[in-house]
mmCIF file of C-alpha atoms in Angstrom:
data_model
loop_
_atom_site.group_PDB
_atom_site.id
_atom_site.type_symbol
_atom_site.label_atom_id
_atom_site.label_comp_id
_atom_site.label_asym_id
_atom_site.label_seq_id
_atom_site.Cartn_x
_atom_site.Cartn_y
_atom_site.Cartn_z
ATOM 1 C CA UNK A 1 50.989 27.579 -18.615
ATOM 2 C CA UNK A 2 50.163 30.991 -19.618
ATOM 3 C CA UNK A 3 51.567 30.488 -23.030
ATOM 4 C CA UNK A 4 49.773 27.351 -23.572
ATOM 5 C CA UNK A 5 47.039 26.856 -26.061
ATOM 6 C CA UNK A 6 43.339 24.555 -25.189
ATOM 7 C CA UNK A 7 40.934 23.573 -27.591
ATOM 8 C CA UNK A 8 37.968 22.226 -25.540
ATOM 9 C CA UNK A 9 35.135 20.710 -27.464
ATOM 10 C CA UNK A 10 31.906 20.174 -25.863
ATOM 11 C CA UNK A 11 32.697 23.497 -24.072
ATOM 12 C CA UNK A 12 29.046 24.723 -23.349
ATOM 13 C CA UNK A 13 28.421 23.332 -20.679
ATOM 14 C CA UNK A 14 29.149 19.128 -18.272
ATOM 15 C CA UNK A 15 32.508 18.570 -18.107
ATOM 16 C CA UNK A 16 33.436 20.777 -20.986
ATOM 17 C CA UNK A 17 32.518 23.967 -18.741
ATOM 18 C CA UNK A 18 34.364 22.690 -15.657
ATOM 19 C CA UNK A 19 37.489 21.871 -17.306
ATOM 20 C CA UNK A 20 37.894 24.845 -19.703
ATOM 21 C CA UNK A 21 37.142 26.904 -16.378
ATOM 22 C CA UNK A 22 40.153 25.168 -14.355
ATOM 23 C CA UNK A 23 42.257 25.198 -17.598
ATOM 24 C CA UNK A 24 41.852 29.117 -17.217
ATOM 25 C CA UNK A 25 42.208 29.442 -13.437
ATOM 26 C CA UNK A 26 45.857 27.680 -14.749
ATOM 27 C CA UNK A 27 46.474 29.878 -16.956
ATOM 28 C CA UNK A 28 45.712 28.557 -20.271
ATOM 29 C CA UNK A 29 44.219 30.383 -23.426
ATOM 30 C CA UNK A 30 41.250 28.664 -24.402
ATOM 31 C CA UNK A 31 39.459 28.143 -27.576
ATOM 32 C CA UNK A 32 35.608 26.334 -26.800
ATOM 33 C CA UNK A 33 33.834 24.412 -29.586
ATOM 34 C CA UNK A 34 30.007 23.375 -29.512
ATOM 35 C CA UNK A 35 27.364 23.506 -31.230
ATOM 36 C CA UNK A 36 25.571 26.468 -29.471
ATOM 37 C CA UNK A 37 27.118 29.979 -29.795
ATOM 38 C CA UNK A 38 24.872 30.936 -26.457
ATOM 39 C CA UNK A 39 26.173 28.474 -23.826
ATOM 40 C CA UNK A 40 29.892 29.177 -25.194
ATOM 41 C CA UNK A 41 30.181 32.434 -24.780
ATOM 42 C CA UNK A 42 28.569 31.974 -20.714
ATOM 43 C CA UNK A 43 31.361 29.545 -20.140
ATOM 44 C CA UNK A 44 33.775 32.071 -21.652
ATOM 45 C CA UNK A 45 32.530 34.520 -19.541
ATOM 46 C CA UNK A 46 32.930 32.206 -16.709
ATOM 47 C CA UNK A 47 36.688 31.176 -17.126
ATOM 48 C CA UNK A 48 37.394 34.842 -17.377
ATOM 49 C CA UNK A 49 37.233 35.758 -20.214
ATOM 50 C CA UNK A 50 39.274 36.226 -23.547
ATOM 51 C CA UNK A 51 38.841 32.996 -24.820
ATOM 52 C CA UNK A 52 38.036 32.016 -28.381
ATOM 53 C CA UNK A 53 34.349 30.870 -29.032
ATOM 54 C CA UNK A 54 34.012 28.991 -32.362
ATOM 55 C CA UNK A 55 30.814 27.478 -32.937
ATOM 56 C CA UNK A 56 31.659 23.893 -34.437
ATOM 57 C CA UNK A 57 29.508 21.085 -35.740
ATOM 58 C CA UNK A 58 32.252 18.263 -34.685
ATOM 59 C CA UNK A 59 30.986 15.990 -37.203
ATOM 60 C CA UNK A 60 31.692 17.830 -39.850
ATOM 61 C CA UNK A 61 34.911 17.665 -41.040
ATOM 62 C CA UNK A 62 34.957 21.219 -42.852
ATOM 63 C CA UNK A 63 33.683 22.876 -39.938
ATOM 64 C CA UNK A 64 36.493 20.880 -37.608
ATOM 65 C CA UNK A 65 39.233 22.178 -39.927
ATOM 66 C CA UNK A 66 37.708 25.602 -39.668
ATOM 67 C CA UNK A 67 37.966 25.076 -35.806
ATOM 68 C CA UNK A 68 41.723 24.110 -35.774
ATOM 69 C CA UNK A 69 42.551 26.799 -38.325
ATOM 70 C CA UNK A 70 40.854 29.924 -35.948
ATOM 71 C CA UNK A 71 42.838 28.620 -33.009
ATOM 72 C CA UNK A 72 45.892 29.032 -34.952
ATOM 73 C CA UNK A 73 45.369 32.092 -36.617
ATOM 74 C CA UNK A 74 44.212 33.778 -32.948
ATOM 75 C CA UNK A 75 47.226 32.351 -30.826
ATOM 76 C CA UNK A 76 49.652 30.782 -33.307
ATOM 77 C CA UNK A 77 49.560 27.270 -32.099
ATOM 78 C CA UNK A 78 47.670 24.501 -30.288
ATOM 79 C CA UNK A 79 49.019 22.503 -27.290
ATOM 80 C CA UNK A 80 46.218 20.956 -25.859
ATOM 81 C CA UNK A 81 43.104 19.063 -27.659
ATOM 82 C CA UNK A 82 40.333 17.913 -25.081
ATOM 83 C CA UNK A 83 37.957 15.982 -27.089
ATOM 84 C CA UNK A 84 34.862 15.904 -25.190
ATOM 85 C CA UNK A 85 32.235 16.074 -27.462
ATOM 86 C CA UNK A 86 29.428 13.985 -27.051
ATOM 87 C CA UNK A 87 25.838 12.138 -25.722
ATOM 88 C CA UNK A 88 24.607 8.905 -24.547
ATOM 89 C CA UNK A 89 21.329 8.356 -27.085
ATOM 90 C CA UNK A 90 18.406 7.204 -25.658
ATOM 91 C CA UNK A 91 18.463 4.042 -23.751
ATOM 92 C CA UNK A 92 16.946 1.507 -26.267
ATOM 93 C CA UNK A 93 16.919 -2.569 -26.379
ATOM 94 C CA UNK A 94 19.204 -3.776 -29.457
ATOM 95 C CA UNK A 95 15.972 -5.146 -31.320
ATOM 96 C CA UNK A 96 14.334 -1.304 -31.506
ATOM 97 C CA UNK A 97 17.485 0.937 -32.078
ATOM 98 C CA UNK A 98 16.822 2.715 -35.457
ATOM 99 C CA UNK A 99 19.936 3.144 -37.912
ATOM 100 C CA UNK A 100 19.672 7.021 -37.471
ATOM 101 C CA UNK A 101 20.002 7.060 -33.829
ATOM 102 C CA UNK A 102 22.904 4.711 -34.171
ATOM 103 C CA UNK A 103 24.620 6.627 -36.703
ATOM 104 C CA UNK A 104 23.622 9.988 -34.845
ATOM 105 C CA UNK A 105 25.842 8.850 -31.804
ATOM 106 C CA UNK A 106 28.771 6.894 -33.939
ATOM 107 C CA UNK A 107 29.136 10.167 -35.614
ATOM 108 C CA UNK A 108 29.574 12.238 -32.921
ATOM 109 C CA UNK A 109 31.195 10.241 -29.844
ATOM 110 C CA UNK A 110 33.274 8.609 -32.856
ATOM 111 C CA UNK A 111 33.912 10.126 -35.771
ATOM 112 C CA UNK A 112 33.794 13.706 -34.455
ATOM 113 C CA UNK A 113 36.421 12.449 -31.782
ATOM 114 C CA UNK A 114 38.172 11.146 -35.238
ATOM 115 C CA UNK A 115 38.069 14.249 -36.856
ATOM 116 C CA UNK A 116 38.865 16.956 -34.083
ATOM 117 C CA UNK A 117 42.077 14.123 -33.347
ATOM 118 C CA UNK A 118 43.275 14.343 -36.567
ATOM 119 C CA UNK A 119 43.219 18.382 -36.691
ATOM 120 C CA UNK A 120 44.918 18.600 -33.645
ATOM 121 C CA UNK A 121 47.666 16.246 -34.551
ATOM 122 C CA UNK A 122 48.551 17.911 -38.039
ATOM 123 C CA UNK A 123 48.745 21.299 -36.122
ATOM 124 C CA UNK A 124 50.620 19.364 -33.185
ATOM 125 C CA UNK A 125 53.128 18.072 -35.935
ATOM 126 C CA UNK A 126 53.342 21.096 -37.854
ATOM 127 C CA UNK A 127 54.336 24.061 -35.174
ATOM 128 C CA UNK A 128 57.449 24.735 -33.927
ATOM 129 C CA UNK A 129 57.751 23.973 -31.000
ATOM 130 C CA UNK A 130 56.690 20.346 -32.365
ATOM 131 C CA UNK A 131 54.145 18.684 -30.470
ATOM 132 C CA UNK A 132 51.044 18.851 -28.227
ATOM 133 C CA UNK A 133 48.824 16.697 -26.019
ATOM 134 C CA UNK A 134 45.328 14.767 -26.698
ATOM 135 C CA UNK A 135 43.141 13.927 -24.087
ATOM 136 C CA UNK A 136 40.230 11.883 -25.443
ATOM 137 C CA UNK A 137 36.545 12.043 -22.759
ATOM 138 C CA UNK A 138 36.071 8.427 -22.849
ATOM 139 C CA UNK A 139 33.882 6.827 -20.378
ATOM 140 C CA UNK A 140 33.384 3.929 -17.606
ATOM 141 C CA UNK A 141 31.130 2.653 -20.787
ATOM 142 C CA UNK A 142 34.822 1.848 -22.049
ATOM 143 C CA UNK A 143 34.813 -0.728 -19.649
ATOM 144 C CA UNK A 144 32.001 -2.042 -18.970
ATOM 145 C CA UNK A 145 28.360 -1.346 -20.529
ATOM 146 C CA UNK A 146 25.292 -0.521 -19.054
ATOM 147 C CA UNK A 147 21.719 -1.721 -19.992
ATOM 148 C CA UNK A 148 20.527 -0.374 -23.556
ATOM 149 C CA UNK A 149 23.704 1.682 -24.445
ATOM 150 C CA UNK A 150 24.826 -0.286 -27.389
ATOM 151 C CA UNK A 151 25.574 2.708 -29.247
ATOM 152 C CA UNK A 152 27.102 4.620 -26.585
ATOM 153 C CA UNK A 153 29.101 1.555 -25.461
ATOM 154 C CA UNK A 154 30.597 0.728 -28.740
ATOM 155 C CA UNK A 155 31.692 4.402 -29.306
ATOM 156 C CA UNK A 156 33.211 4.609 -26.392
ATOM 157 C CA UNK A 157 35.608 0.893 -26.877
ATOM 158 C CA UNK A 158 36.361 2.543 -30.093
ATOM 159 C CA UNK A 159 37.632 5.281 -28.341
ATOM 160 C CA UNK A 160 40.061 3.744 -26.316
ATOM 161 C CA UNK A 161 41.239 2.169 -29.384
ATOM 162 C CA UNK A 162 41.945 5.810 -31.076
ATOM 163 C CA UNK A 163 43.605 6.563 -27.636
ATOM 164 C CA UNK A 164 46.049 3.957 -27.964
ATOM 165 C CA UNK A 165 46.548 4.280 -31.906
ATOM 166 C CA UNK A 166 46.841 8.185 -31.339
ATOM 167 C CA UNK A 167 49.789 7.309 -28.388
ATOM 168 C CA UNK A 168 51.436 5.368 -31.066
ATOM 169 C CA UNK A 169 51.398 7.516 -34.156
ATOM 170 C CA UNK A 170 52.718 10.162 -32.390
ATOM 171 C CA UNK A 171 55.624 9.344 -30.597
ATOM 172 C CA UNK A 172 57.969 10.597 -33.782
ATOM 173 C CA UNK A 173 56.465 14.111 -32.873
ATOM 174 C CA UNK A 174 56.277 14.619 -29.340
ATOM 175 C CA UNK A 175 52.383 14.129 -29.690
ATOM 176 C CA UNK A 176 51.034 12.429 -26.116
ATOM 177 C CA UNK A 177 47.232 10.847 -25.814
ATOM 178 C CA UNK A 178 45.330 10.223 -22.994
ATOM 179 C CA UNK A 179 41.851 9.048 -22.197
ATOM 180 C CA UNK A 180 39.871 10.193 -18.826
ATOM 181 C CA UNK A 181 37.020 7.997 -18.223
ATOM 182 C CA UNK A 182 34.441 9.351 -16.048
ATOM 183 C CA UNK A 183 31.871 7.764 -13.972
ATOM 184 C CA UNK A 184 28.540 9.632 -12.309
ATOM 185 C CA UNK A 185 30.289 13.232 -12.727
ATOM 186 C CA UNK A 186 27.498 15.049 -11.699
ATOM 187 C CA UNK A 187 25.983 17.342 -14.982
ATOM 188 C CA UNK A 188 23.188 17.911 -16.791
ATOM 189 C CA UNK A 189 23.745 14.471 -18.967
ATOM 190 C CA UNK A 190 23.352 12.880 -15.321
ATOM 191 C CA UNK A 191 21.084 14.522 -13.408
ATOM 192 C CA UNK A 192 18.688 11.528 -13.989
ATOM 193 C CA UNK A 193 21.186 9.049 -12.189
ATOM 194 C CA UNK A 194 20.389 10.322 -8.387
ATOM 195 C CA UNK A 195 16.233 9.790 -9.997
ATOM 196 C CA UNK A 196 17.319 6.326 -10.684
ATOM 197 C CA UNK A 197 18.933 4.537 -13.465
ATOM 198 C CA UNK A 198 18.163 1.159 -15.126
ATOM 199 C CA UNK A 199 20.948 -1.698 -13.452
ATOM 200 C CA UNK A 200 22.494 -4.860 -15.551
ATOM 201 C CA UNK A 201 19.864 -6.600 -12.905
ATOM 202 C CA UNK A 202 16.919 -5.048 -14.204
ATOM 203 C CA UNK A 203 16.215 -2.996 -11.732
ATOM 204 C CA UNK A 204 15.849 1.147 -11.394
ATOM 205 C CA UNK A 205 18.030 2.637 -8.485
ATOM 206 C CA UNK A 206 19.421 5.672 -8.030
ATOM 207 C CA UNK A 207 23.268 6.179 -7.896
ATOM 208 C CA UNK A 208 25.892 8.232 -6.354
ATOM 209 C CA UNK A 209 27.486 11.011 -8.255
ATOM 210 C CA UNK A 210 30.630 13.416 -7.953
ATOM 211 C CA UNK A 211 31.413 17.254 -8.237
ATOM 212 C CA UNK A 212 32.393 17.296 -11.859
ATOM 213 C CA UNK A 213 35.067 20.148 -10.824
ATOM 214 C CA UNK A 214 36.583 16.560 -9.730
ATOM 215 C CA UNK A 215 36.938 16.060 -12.987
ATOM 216 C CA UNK A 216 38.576 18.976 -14.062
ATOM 217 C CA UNK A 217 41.775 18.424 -11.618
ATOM 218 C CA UNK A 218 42.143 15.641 -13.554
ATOM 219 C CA UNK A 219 41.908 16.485 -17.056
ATOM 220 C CA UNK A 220 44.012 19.818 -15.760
ATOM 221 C CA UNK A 221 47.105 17.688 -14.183
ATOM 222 C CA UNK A 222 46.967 15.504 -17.155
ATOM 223 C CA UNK A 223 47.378 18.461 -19.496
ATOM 224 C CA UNK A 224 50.238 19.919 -17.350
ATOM 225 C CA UNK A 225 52.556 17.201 -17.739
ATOM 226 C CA UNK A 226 55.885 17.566 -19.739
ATOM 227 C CA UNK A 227 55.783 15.827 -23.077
ATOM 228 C CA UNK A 228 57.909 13.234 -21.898
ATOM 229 C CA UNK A 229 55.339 12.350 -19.673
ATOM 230 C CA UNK A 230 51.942 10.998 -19.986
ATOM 231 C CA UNK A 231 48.889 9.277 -18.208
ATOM 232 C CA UNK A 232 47.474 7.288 -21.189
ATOM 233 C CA UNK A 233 44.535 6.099 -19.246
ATOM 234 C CA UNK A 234 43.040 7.479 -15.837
ATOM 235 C CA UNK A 235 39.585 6.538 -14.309
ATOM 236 C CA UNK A 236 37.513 9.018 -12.112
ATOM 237 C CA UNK A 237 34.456 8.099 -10.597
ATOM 238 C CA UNK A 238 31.981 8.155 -7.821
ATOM 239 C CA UNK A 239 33.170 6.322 -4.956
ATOM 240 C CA UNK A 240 30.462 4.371 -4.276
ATOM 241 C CA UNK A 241 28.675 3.584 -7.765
ATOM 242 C CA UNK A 242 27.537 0.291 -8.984
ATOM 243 C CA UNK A 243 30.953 -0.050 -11.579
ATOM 244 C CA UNK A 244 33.350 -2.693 -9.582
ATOM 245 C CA UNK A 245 31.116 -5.291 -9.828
ATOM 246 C CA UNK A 246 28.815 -4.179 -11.976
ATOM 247 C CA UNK A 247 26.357 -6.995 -13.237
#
């Protein structure tokens, strides 16, 4: 894959980090987006090296064209969009979540995903070679919630529906979409889960979690598919958490 071309949002560190690292152990160029200039250029320096850092507010829409429009000015083209960006919000009951910290996590599990989608695909359906590949972070939250996510659950339904309406749309231009969802990759964003999380019973327990280089196979044998292949939707979680069956 030497001569393909990543653009990994969320890059600075989670899930971001691990998969732009295996992308680059494969031999992909890599362009990382996030909001932090400092934690970008460590995971650059971890994957090797010679990536492109771009510092990128994903929910802006000028800054997201900005993105797209470095990548191809640096390497000519761009194959591979993982759309990672994101956060859970704080866990609050319906009655007491305020509009801003609804809108502060529609905007960026949604609409950023939106936006950095819809780059991607006009470059995808503009280079020659035509094409590209779109792997959307979704979440086990796609299929079922937990307690006090509301925000974070919705987003991440929607989603799956931009997953499936992405798959569609581009099938005239050799434009594939997937969705990973993850469950208890063990990050930063989860380090609370093995403290103990609230359950659908009401009850706080701690829960199982797995290397998030898991992950990153994943994401990285998704990406590495022919075009005329595709895994639209793939699940990878912790053996043992509380998700079949949950509630």
């Amino acid at each position: 894959m030497s001569d393909q071309v990543a653009v990994v949002t969320g890059a600075g560190s989670g899930v971001g980090r691990a998969v732009a690292r295996e992308l680059a152990a494969g031999g992909w160029r890599l362009v990382l987006a996030g909001r932090r200039p400092e934690p970008l250029e460590e995971t650059a320096g971890l994957a090797g090296g010679g990536a492109l850092v771009v510092p990128t507010d994903v929910t802006d829409p000028v800054a997201v064209d900005a993105l797209f429009r470095a990548a191809v000015d640096r390497f000519g083209r761009v194959d591979l969009l993982f759309n990672n960006a994101g956060a859970f919000g704080p866990p609050t009951p319906v009655e007491d979540l305020g509009y801003e910290e609804w809108r502060a996590v529609v905007d960026l599990n949604l609409t950023g995903a939106f936006l950095c989608a819809q780059a991607a695909f006009r470059r995808m359906k503009e280079q020659r070679p035509q094409g590209g590949r779109i792997i959307n972070n979704g979440s086990i939250s796609a299929h079922v919630p937990r307690p006090q996510s509301i925000a974070y659950t919705a987003t991440k339904h929607a989603v799956t529906g931009l997953t499936r309406s992405l798959g569609l749309d581009g099938r005239p231009y050799r434009i594939a979409c997937g969705q990973i969802d993850i469950g208890n990759a063990a990050t930063d964003m989860t380090a609370a889960m093995s403290a103990g999380v609230r359950q659908a019973d009401g009850r706080i327990a701690p829960e199982p979690t797995m290397d998030v280089a898991d992950v990153a196979r994943t994401v990285r044998h998704m990406a590495e598919l022919p075009l005329e292949a595709n895994i639209p939707f793939a699940t990878v979680m912790a053996t043992a958490m509380p998700y079949l069956g949950r509630g």
